[in-house]
PDB file of C-alpha atoms in Angstrom:
ATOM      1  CA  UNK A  38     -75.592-232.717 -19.466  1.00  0.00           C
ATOM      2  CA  UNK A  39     -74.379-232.453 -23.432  1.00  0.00           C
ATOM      3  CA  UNK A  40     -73.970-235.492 -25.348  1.00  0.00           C
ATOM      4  CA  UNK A  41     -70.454-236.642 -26.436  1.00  0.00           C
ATOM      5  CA  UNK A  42     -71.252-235.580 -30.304  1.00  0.00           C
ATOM      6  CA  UNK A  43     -72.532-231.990 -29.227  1.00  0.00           C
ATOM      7  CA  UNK A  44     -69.688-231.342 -27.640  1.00  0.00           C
ATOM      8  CA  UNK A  45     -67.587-232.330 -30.388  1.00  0.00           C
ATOM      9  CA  UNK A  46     -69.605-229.835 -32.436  1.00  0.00           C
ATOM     10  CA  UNK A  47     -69.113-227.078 -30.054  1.00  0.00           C
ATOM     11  CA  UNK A  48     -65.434-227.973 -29.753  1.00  0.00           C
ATOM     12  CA  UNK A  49     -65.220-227.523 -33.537  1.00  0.00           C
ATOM     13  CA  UNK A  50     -67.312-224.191 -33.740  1.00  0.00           C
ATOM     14  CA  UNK A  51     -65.109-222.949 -31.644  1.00  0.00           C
ATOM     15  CA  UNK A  52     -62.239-223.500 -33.187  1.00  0.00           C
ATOM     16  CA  UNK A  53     -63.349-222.434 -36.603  1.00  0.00           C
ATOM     17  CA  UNK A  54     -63.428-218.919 -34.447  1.00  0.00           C
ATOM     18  CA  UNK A  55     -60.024-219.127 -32.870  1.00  0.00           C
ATOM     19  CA  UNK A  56     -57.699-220.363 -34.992  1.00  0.00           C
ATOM     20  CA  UNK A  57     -54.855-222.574 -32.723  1.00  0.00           C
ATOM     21  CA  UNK A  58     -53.504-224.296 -35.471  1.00  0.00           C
ATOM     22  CA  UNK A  59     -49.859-223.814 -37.033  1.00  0.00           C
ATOM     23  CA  UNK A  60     -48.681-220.711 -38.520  1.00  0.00           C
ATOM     24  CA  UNK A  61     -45.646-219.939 -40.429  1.00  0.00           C
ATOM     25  CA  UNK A  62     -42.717-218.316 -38.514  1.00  0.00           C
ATOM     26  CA  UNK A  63     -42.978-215.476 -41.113  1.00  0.00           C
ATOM     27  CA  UNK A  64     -46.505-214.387 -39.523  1.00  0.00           C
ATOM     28  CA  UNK A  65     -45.390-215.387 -35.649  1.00  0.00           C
ATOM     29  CA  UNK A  66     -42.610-212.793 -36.103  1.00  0.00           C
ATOM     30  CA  UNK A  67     -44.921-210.022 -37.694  1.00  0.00           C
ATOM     31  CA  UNK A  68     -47.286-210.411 -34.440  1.00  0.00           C
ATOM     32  CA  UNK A  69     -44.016-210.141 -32.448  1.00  0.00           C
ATOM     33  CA  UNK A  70     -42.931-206.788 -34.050  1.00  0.00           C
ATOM     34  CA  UNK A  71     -46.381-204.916 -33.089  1.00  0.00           C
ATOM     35  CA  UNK A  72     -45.583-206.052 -29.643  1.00  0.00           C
ATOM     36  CA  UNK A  73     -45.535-203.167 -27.107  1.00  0.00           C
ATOM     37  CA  UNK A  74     -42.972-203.129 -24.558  1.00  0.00           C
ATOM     38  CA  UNK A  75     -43.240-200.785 -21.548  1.00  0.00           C
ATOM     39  CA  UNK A  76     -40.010-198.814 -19.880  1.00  0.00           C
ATOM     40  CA  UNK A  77     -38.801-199.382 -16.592  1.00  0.00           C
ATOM     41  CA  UNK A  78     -38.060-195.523 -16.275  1.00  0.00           C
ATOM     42  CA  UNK A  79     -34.317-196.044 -16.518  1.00  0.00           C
ATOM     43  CA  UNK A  80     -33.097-195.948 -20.317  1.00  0.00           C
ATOM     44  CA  UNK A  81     -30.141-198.337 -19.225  1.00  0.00           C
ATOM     45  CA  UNK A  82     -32.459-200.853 -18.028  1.00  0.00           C
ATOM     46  CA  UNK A  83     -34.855-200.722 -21.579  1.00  0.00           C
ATOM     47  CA  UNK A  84     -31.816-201.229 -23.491  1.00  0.00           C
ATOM     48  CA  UNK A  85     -30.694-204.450 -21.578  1.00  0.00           C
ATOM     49  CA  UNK A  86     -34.491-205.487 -21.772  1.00  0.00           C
ATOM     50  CA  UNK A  87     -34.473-204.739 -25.567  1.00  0.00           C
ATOM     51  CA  UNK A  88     -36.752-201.372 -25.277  1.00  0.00           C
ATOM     52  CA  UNK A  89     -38.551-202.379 -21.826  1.00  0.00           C
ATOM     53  CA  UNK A  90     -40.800-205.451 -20.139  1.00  0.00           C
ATOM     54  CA  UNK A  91     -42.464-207.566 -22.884  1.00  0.00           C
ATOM     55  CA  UNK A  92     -46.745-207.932 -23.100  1.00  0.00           C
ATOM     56  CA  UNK A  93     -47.742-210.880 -23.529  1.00  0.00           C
ATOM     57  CA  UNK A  94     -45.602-212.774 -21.257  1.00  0.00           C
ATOM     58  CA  UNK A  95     -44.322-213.083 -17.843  1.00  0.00           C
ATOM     59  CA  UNK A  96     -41.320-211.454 -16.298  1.00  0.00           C
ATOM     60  CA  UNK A  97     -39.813-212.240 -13.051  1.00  0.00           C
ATOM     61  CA  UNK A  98     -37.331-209.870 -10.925  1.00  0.00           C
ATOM     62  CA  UNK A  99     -36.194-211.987  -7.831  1.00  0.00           C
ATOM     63  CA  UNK A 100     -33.445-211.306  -5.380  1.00  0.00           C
ATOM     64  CA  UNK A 101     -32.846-210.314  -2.324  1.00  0.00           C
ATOM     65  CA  UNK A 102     -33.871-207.448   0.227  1.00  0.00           C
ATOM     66  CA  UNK A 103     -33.918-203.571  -0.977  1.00  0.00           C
ATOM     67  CA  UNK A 104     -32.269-204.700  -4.398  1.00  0.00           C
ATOM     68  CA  UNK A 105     -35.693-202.480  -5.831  1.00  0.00           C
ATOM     69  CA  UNK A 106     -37.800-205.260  -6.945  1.00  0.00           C
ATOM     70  CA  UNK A 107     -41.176-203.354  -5.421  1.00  0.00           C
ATOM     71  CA  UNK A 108     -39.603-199.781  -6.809  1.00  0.00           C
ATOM     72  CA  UNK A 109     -39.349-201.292 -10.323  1.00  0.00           C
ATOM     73  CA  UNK A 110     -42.870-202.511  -9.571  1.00  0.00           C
ATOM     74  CA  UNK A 111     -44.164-198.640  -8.722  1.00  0.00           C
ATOM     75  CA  UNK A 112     -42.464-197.551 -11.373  1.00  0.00           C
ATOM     76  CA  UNK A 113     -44.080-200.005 -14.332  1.00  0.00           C
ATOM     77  CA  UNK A 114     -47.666-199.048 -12.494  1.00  0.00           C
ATOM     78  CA  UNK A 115     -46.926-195.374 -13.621  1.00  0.00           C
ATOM     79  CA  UNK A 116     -44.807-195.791 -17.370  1.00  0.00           C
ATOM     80  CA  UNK A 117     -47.502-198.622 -18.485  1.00  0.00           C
ATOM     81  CA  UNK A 118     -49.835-195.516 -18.435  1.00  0.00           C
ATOM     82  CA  UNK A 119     -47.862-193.448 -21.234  1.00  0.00           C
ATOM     83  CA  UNK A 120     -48.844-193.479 -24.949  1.00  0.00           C
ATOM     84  CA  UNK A 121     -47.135-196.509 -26.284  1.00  0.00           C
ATOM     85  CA  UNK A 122     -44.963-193.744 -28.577  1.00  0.00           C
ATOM     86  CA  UNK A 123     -43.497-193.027 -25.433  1.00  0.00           C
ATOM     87  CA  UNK A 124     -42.556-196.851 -24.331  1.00  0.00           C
ATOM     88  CA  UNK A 125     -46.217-197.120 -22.537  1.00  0.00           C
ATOM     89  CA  UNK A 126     -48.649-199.513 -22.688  1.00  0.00           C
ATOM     90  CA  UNK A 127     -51.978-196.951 -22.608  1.00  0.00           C
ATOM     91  CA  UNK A 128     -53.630-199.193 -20.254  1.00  0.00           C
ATOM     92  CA  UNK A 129     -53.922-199.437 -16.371  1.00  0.00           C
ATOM     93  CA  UNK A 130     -52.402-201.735 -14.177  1.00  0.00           C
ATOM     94  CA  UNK A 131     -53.390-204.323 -11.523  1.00  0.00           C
ATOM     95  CA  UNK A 132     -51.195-204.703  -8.520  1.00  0.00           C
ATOM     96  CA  UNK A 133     -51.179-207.926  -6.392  1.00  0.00           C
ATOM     97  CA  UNK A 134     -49.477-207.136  -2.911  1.00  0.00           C
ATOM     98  CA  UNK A 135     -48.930-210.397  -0.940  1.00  0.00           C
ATOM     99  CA  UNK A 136     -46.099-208.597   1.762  1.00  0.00           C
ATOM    100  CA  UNK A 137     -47.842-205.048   1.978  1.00  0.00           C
ATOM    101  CA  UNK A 138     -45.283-203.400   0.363  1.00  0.00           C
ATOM    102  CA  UNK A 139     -48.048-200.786  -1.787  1.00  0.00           C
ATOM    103  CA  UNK A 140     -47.368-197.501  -1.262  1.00  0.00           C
ATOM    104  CA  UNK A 141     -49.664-195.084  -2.716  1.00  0.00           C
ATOM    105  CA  UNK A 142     -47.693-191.481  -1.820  1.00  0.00           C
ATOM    106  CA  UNK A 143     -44.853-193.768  -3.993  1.00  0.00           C
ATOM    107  CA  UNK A 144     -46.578-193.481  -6.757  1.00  0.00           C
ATOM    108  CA  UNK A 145     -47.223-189.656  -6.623  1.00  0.00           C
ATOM    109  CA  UNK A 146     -43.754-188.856  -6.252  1.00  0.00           C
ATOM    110  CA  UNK A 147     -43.210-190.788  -9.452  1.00  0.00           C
ATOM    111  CA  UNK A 148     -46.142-189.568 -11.754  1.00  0.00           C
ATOM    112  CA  UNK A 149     -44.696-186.345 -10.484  1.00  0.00           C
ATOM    113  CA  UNK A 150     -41.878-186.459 -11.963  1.00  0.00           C
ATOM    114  CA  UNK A 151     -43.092-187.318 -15.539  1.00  0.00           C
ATOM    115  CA  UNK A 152     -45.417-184.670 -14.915  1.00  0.00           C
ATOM    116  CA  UNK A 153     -48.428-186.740 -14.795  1.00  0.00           C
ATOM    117  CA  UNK A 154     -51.686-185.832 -12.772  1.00  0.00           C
ATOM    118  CA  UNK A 155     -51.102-188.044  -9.426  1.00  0.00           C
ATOM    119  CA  UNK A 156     -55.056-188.633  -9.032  1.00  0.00           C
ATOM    120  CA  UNK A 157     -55.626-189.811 -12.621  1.00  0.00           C
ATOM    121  CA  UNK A 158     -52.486-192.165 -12.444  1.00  0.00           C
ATOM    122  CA  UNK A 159     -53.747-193.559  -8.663  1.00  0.00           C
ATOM    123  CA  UNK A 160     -57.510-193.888 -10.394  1.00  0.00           C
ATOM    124  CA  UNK A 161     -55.970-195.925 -12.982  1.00  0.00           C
ATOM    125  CA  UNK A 162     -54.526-198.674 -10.687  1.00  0.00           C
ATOM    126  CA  UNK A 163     -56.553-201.574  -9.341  1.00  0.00           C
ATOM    127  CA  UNK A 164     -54.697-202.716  -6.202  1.00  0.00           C
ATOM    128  CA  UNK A 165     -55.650-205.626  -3.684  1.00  0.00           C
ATOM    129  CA  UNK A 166     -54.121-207.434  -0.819  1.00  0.00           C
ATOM    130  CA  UNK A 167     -53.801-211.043  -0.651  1.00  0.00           C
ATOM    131  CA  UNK A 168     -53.635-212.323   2.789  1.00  0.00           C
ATOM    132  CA  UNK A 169     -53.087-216.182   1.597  1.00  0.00           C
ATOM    133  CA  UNK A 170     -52.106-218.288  -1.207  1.00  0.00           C
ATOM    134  CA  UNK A 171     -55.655-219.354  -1.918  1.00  0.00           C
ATOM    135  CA  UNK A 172     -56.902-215.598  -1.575  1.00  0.00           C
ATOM    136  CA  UNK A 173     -53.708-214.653  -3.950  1.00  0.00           C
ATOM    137  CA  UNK A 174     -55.168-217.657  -6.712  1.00  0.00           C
ATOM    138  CA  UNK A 175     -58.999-216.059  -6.308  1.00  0.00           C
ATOM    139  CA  UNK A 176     -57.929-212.395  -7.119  1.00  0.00           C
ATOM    140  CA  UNK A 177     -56.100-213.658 -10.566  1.00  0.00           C
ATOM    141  CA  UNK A 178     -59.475-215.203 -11.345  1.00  0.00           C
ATOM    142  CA  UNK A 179     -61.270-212.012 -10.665  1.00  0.00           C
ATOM    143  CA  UNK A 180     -58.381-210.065 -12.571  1.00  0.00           C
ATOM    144  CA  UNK A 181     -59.626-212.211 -15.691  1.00  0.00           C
ATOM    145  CA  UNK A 182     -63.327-210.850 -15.392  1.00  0.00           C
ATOM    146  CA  UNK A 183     -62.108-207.238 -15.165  1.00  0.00           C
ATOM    147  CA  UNK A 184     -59.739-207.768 -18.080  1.00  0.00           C
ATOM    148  CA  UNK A 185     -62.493-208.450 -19.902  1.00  0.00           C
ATOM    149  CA  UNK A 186     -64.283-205.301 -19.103  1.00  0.00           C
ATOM    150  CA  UNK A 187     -60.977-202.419 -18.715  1.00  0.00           C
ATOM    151  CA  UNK A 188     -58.034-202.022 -20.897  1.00  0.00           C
ATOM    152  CA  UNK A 189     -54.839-203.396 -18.614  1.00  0.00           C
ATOM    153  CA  UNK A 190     -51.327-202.735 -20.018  1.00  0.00           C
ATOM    154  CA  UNK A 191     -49.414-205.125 -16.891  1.00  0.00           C
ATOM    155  CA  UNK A 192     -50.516-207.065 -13.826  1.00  0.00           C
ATOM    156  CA  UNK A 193     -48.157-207.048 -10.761  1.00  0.00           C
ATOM    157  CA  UNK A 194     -48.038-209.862  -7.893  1.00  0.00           C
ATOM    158  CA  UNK A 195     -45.399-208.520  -5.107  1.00  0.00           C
ATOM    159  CA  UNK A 196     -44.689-210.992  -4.039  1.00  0.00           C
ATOM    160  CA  UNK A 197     -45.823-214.119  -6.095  1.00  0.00           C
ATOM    161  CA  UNK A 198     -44.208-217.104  -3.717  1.00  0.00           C
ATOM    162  CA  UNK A 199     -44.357-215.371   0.062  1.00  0.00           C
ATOM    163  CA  UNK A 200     -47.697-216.538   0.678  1.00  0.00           C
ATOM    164  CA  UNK A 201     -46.988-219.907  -0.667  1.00  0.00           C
ATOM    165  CA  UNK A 202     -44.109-220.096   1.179  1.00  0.00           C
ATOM    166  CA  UNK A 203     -45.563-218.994   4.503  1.00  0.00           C
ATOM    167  CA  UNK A 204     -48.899-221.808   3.847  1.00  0.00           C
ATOM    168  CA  UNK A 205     -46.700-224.413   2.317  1.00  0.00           C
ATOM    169  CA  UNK A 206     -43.873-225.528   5.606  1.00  0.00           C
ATOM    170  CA  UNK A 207     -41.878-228.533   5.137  1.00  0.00           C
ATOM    171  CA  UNK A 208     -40.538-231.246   3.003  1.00  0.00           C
ATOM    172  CA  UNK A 209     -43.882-233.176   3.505  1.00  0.00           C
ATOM    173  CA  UNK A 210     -45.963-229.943   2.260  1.00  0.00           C
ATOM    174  CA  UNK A 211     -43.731-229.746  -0.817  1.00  0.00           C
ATOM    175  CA  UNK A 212     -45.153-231.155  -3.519  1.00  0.00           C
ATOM    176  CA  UNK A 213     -48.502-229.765  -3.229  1.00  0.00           C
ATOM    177  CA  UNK A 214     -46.783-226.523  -2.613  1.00  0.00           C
ATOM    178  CA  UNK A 215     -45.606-226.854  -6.016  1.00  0.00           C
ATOM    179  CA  UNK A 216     -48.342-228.298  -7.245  1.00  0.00           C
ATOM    180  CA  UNK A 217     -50.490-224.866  -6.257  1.00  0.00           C
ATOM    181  CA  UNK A 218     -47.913-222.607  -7.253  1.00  0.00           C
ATOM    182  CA  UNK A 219     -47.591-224.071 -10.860  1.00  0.00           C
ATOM    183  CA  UNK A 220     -52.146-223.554 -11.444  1.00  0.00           C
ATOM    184  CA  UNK A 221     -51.222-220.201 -10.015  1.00  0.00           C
ATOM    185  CA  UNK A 222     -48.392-219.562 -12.705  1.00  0.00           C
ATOM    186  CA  UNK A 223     -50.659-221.224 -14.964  1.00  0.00           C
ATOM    187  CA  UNK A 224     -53.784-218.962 -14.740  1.00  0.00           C
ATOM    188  CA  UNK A 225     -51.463-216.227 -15.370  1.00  0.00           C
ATOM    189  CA  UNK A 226     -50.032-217.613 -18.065  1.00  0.00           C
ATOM    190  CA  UNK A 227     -53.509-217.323 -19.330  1.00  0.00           C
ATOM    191  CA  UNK A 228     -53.728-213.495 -19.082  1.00  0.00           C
ATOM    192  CA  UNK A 229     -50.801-213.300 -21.019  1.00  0.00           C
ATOM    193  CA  UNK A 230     -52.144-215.247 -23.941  1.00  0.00           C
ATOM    194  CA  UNK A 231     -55.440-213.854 -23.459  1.00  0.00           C
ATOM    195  CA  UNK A 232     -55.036-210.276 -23.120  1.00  0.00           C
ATOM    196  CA  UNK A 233     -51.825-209.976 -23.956  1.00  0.00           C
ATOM    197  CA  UNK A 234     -50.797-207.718 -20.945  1.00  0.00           C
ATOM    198  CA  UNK A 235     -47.571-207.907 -19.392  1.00  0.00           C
ATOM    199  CA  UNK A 236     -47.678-210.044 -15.869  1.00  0.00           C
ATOM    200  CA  UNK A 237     -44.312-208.767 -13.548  1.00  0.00           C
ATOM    201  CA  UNK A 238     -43.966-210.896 -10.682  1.00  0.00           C
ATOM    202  CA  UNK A 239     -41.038-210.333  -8.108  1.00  0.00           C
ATOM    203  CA  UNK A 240     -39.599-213.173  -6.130  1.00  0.00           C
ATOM    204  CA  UNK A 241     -37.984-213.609  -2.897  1.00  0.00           C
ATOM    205  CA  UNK A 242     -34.682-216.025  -3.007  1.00  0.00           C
ATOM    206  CA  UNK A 243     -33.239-217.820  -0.222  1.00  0.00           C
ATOM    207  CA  UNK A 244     -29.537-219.190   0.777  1.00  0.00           C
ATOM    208  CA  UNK A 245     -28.029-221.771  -1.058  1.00  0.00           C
ATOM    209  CA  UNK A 246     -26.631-224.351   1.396  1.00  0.00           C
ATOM    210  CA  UNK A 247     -24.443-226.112  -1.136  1.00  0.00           C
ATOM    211  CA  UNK A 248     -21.814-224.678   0.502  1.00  0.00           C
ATOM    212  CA  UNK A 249     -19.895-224.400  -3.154  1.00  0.00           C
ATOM    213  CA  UNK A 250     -17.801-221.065  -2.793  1.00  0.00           C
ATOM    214  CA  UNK A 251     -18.283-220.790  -6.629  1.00  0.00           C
ATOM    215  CA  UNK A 252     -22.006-221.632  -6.681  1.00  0.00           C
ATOM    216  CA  UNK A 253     -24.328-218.392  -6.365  1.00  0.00           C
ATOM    217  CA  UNK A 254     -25.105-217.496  -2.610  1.00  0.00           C
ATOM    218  CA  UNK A 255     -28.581-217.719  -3.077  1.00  0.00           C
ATOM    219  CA  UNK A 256     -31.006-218.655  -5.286  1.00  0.00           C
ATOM    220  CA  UNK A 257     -34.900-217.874  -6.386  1.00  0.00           C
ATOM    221  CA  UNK A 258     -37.659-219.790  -4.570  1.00  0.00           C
ATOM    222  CA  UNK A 259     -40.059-221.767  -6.523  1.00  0.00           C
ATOM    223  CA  UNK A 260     -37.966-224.038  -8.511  1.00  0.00           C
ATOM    224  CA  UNK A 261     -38.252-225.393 -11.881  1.00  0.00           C
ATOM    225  CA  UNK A 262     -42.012-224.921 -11.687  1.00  0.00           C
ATOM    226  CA  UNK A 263     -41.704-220.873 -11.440  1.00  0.00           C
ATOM    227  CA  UNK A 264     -38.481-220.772 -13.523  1.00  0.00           C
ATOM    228  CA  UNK A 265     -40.311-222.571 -16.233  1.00  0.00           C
ATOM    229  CA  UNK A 266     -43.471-220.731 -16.208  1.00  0.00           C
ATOM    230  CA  UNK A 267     -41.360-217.600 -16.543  1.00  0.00           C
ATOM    231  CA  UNK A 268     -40.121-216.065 -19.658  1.00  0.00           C
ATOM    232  CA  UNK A 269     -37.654-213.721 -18.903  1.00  0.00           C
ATOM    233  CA  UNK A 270     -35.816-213.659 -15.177  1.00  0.00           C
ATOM    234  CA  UNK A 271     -33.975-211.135 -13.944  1.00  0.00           C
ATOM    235  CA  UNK A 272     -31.675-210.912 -11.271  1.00  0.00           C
ATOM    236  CA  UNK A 273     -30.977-208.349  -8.804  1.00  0.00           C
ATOM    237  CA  UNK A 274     -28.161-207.448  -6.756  1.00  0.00           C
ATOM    238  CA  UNK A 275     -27.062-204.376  -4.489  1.00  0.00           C
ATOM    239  CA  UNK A 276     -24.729-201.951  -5.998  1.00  0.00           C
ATOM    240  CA  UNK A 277     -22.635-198.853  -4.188  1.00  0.00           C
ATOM    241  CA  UNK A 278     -25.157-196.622  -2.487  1.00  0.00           C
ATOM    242  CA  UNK A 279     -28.543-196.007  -4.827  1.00  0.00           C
ATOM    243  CA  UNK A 280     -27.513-198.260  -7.248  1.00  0.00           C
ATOM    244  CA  UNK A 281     -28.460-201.929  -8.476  1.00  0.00           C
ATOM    245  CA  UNK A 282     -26.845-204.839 -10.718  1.00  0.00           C
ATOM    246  CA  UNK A 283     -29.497-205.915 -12.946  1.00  0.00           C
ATOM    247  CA  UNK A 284     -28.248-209.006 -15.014  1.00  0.00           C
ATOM    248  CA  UNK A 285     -30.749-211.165 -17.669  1.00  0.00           C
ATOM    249  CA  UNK A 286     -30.511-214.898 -15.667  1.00  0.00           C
ATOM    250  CA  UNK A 287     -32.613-216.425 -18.444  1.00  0.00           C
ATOM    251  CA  UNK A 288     -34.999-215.152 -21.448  1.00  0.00           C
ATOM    252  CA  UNK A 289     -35.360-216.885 -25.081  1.00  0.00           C
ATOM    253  CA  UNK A 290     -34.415-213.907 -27.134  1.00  0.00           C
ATOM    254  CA  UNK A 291     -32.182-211.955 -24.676  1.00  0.00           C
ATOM    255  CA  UNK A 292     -28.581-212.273 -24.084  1.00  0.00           C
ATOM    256  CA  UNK A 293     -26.511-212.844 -20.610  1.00  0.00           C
ATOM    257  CA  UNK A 294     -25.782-209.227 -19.739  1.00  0.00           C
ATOM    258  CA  UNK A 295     -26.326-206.860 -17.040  1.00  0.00           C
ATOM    259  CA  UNK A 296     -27.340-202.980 -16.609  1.00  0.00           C
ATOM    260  CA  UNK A 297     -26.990-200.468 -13.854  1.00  0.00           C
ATOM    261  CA  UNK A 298     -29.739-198.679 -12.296  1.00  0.00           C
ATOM    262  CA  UNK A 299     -30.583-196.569  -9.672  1.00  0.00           C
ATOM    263  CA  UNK A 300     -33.414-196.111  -7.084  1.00  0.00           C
ATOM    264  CA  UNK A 301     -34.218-192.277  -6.891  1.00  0.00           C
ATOM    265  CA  UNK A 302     -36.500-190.420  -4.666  1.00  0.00           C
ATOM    266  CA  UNK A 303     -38.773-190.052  -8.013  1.00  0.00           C
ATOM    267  CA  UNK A 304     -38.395-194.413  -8.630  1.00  0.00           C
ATOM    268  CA  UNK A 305     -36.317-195.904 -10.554  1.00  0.00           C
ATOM    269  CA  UNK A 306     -33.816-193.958 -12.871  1.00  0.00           C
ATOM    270  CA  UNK A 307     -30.135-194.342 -14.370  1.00  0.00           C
ATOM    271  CA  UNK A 308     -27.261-193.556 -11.977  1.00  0.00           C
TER     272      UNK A 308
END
C-alpha cells in the first residue's frame, strides 16, 4: 500500500494542479458569464430560464403525467447540438431512459424542423436503458469514462427516481432508498463540476395526503435529498389543449415566475 507521508505528498501535488482553494467573487462571476446555456426550443421558456438550461449544474422538471417532461427532454437532445451562437451547447448528449419513454422517430421530427440532418443528430446521441436502480448508478459511472473521451453538452436521466422507487417499497426500505438515491445525485453532481455539462433529470411526483385544500395536490418524489442536490426545479402543470404551465419552484439566481409552452408535433415550441 502507500505510506501515510506519500500520500500526503500526492495529496499536495495534486492540488498544486487543481486549484480548490478560495477565489474572489469578482473571478466566480467572470467564470459564470462564459457559461453556455442551451434553449428549450420555446423562446418563452429561455426567457423564464434566463436564456435556457444552465451547464454545469443540475436541473430538474418534475410533475405529473403528459405535462412534457420527456418532450422537453427530446427537445434539449436536439438544441444542445447547435453552435452555442445559436443557444447550443456544440456537444452531444447522453440520454438515461429508466421508463422507456426514448423515441428515436421523435427526434427526427424535431431536427427536422430546425433543418438539421436527422442521421447526424441520432449519431450524436448516446442512449441506454436502465432496467434497475443499481444498473441506472453503473451507466453514470460509465458516462464519466466517455466524458472523458467525447465532447457532451447535457446528460438526461428520464426518469431519475422510477427505478428507485419501484426497488425501494416501504417505510422500512426508506432510508437506504435515500441513502442510494443521494450517491446517485452525487456522482452526477460530479459531471457537472467535472465537465461542466448540463445534467436534466425529470421526476415523477405523487399525491399529497395532507389533505390541506391550500397545500399543493402533489408533490416531487425524492425529498430533501433530490431537492437539495438540485439546482434549479421546475414545475409542470397541464394547460388548455397543447399547452403547459411551467413555473421556477426553486433556483438560486432565478425568480418565482412561470412561462407558457406548448408541445408541437415538431417538440416543444411557444403557443
Amino acid at each position: 500500500g502507500i505510506s501515510d507521508k506519500k500520500a500526503d505528498k500526492l495529496l499536495d501535488a495534486a492540488l498544486k494542479l487543481v486549484p480548490m482553494g478560495f477565489q474572489s467573487a469578482t473571478e466566480y462571476m467572470k467564470q459564470r458569464v462564459d457559461m453556455i446555456k442551451i434553449t428549450t426550443g420555446s423562446p418563452a421558456l429561455d426567457e423564464l430560464l434566463g436564456g435556457g438550461v444552465e451547464t454545469g449544474s443540475i436541473t430538474e422538471i418534475y410533475g405529473e403525467f403528459r405535462t412534457g417532461k420527456t418532450q422537453i427532454c427530446h427537445t434539449l437532445c436536439v438544441t444542445c447540438q447547435f453552435p452555442a451562437n445559436l443557444g447550443g451547447g456544440e456537444g452531444k448528449a447522453m440520454y438515461i431512459d429508466t421508463e422507456g419513454t426514448f423515441r428515436p422517430d421523435r427526434i427526427v421530427s424535431i431536427a427536422e424542423r430546425f433543418g438539421m440532418d436527422p442521421n447526424d443528430v441520432l449519431e450524436n446521441i448516446s442512449f441506454a436503458r436502465a432496467y434497475n436502480s443499481d444498473h441506472q448508478i453503473r451507466l453514470v459511472q460509465q458516462a464519466q469514462q466517455m466524458l472523458t473521451d467525447v465532447r457532451y453538452a447535457v446528460v438526461i436521466v428520464d426518469s431519475a427516481t422510477a427505478l428507485f422507487r419501484s426497488d425501494y417499497v416501504g417505510r422500512g426500505e426508506l432510508a437506504t432508498r435515500q441513502q442510494t438515491l443521494g450517491h446517485f445525485l452525487r456522482q452526477l453532481l460530479t459531471l457537472c463540476d467535472i465537465f461542466g455539462i448540463a445534467v436534466v433529470i425529470s421526476n415523477q411526483v405523487v399525491a399529497n395526503p395532507d389533505g390541506m385544500s391550500f397545500a399543493p395536490q402533489s408533490k416531487p418524489i425524492g425529498g430533501n435529498i433530490l431537492a437539495h442536490a438540485s439546482t434549479t426545479r421546475l414545475a409542470l402543470r397541464k394547460g388548455k389543449g397543447e399547452t403547459r404551465i411551467c413555473k421556477v419552484a426553486d433556483s438560486p439566481c432565478l425568480p418565482e415566475a412561470e412561462a407558457t409552452f406548448a408541445i408541437g408535433a415538431h417538440g416543444i415550441c411557444d403557443p
